[in-house]
mmCIF file of C-alpha atoms in Angstrom:
data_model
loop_
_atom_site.group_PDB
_atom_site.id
_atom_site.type_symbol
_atom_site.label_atom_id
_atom_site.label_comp_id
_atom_site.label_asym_id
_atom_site.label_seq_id
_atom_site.Cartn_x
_atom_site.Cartn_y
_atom_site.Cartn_z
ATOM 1 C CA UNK B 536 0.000 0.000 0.000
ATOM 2 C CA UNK B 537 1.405 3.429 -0.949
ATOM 3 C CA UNK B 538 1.617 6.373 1.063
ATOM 4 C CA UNK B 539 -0.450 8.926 -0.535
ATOM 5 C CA UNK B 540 -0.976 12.809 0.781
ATOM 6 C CA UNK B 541 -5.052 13.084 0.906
ATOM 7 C CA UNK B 542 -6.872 16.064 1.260
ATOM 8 C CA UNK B 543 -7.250 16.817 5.069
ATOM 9 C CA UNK B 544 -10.310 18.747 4.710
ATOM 10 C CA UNK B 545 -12.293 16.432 2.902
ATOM 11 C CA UNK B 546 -11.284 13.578 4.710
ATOM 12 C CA UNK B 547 -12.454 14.882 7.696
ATOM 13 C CA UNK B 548 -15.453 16.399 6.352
ATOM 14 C CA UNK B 549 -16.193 12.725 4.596
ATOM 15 C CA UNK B 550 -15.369 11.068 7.771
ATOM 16 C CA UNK B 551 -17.625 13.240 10.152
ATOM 17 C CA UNK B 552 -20.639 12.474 7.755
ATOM 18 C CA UNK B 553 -20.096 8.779 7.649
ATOM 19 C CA UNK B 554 -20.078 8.647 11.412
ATOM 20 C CA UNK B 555 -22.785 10.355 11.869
ATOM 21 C CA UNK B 556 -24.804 8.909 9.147
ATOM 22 C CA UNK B 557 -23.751 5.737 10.525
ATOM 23 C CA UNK B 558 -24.921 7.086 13.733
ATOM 24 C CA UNK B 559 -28.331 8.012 12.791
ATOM 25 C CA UNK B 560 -28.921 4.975 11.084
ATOM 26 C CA UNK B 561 -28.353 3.023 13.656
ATOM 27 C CA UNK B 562 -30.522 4.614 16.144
ATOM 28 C CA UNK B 563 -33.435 5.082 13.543
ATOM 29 C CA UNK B 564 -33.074 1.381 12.301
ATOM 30 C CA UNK B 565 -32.738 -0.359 15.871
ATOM 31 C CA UNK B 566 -35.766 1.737 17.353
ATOM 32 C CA UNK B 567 -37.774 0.677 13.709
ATOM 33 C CA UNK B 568 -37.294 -2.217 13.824
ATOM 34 C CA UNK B 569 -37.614 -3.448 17.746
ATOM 35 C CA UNK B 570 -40.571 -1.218 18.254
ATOM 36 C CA UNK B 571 -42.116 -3.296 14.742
ATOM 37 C CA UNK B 572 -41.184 -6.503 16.231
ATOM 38 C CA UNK B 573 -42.735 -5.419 19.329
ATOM 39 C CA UNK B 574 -45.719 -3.919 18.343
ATOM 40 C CA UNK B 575 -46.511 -7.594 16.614
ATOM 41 C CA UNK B 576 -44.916 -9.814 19.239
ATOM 42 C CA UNK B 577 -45.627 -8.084 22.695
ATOM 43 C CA UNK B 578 -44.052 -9.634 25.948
ATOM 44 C CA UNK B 579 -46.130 -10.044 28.713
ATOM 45 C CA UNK B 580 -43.596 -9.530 30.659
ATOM 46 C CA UNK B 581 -42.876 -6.266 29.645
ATOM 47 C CA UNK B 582 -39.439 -7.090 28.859
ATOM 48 C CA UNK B 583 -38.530 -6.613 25.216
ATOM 49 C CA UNK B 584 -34.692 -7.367 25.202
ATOM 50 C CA UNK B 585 -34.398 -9.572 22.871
ATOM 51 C CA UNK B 586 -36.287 -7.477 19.899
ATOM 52 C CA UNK B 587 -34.430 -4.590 21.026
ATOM 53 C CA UNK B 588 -30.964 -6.819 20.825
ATOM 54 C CA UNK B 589 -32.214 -7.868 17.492
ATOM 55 C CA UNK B 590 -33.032 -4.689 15.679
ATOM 56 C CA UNK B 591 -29.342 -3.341 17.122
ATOM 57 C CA UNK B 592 -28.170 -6.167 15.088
ATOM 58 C CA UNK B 593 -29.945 -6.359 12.042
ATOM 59 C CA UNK B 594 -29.752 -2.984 11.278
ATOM 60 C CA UNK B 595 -25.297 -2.860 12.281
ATOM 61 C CA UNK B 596 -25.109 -6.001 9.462
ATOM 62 C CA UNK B 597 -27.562 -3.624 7.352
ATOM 63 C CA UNK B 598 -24.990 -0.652 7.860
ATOM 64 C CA UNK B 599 -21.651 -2.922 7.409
ATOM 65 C CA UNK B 600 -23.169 -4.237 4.276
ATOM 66 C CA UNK B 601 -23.875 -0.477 3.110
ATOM 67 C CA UNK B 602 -19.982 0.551 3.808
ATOM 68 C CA UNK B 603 -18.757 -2.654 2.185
ATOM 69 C CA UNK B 604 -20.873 -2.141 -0.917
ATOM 70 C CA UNK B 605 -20.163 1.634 -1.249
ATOM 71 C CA UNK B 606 -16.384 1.643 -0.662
ATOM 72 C CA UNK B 607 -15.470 1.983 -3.643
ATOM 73 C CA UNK B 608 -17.468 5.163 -4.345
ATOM 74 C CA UNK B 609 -15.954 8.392 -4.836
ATOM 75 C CA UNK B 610 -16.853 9.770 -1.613
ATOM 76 C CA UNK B 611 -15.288 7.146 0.876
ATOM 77 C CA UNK B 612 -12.300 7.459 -1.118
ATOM 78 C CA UNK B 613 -10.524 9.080 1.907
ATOM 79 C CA UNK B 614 -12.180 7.667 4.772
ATOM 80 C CA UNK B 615 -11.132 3.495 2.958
ATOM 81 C CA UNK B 616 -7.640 4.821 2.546
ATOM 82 C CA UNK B 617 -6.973 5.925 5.908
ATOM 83 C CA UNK B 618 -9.283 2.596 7.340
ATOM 84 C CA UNK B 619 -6.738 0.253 5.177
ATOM 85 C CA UNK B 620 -3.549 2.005 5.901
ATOM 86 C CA UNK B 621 -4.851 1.689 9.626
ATOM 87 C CA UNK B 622 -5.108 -1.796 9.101
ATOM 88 C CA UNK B 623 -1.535 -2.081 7.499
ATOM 89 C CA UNK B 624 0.038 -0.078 10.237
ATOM 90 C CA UNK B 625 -1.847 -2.065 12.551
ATOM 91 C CA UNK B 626 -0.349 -5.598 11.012
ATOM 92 C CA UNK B 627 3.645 -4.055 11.544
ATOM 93 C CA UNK B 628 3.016 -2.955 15.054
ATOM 94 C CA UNK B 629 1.909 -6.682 16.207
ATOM 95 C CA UNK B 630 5.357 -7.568 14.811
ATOM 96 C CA UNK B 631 7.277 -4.926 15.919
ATOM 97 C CA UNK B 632 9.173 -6.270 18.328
ATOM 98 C CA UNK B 633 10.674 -8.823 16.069
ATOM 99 C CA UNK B 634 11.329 -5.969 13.432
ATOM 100 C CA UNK B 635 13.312 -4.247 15.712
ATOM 101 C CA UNK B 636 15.380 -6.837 16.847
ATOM 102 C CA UNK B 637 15.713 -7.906 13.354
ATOM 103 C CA UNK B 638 16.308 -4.376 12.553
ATOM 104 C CA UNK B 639 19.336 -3.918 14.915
ATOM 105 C CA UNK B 640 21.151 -6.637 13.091
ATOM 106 C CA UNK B 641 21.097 -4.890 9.588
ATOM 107 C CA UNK B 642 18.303 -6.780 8.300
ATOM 108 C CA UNK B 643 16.947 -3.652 5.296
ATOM 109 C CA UNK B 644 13.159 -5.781 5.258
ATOM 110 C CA UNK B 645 12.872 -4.825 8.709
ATOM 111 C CA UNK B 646 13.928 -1.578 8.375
ATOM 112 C CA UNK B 647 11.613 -0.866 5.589
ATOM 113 C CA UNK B 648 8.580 -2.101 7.634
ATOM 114 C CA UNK B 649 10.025 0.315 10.459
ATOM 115 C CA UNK B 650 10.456 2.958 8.571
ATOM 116 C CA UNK B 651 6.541 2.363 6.462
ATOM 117 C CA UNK B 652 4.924 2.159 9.459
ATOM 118 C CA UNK B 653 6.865 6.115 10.880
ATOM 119 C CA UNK B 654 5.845 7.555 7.539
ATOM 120 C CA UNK B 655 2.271 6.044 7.787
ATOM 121 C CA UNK B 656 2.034 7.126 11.749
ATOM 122 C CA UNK B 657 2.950 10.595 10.775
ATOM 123 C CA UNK B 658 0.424 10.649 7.491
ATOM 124 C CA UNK B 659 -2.184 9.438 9.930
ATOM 125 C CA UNK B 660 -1.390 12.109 13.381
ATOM 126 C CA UNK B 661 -1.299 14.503 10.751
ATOM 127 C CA UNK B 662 -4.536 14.154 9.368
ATOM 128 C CA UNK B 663 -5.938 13.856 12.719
ATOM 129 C CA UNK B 664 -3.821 16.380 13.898
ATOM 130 C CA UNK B 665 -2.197 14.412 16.573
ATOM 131 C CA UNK B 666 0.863 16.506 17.157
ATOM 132 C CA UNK B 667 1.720 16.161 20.753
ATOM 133 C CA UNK B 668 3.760 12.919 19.719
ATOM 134 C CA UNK B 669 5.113 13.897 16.761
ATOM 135 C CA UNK B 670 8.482 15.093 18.422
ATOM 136 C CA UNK B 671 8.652 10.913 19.920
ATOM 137 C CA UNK B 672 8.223 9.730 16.259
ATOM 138 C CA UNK B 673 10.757 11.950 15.288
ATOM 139 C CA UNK B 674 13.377 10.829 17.622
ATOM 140 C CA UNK B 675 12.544 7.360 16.630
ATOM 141 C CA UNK B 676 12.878 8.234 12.705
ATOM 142 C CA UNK B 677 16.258 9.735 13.455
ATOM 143 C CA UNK B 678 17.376 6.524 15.454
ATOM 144 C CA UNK B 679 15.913 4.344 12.772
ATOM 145 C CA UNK B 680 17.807 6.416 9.980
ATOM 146 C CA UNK B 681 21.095 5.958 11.874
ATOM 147 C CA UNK B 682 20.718 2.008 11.834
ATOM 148 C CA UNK B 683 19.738 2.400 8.280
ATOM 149 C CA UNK B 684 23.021 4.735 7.699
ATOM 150 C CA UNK B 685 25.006 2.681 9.986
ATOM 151 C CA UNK B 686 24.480 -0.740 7.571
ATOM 152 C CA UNK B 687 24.071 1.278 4.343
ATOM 153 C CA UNK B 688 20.721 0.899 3.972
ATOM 154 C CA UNK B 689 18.002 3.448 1.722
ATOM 155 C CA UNK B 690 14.853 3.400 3.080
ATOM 156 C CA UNK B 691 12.328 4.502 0.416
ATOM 157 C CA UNK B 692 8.383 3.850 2.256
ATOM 158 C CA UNK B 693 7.268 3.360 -1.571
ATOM 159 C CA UNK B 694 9.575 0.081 -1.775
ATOM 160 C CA UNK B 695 7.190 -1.527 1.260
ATOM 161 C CA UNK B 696 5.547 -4.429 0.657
ATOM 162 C CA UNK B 697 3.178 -6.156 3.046
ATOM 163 C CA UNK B 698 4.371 -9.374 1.798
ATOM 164 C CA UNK B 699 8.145 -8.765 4.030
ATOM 165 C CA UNK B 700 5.869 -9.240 7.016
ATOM 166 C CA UNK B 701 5.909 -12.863 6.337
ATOM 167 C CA UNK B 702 8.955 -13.776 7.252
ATOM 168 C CA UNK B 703 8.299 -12.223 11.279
#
């Protein structure tokens, strides 16, 4: 997966109406649907739990299946890219610890991954505009680029491949 520079704005403006739509939809299609299924299957007992658990569930699969079918549309261009590259970021950092030790012993695949998943952190606090630790991931860029250095090693995040996480 490539690094890519998105527009800020319109990711977040994207993003904001997803939630929310997401939001709404859930609360309209849960309280639709449960106060359907009671209306035609009344408890007794007064306790309606279950139709209430159900129409929370039916209508999250309804909204999943919405967001899987319109990913590909224009609009959740943004909001897919930053979910994915979450997800790729997400796969390094469960190896991490073997990267690093790899990493300390030359090894440029684990270097690469390092250095990916610094220039996807920073794409990502950016966009969210998570600065506070952007001074910690820069002292860990400038360590990571003086292993590199030390081994002769050019670290390009374009050359990343998920496929070097295999071998962790």
């Amino acid at each position: 997966m490539q690094l890519i520079q998105i527009d800020k704005a319109r990711y977040r403006k994207h993003l904001n109406r997803v939630i929310i739509g997401c939001g709404l939809a859930l609360a309209a299609g849960s309280l639709a649907i449960s106060q359907t299924l009671i209306a035609l299957f009344p408890d007794e007992s007064g306790s309606h739990f279950h139709w209430n658990l159900l129409g929370v569930i039916v209508t999250s699969i309804t909204i999943g299946w919405a967001l899987n079918k319109y990913r590909g549309h224009d609009y959740m261009t943004e909001v897919v890219y930053v979910w994915e590259l979450k997800q790729a970021l997400n796969k390094i950092t469960r190896k991490m610890a073997k990267l690093k030790a790899a990493g300390r012993e030359g090894d440029p695949q684990a270097l690469l991954a390092i250095h990916y998943s610094y220039a996807g952190s920073r794409l990502l606090w950016q966009l969210d505009d998570n600065t506070i630790t952007m001074d910690e991931l820069a002292i860990k860029q400038a360590e990571l680029d003086s292993v590199a250095a030390q081994f002769n090693v050019t670290l390009n995040a374009d050359d990343y491949d998920e496929s070097i996480l295999k071998q962790y």
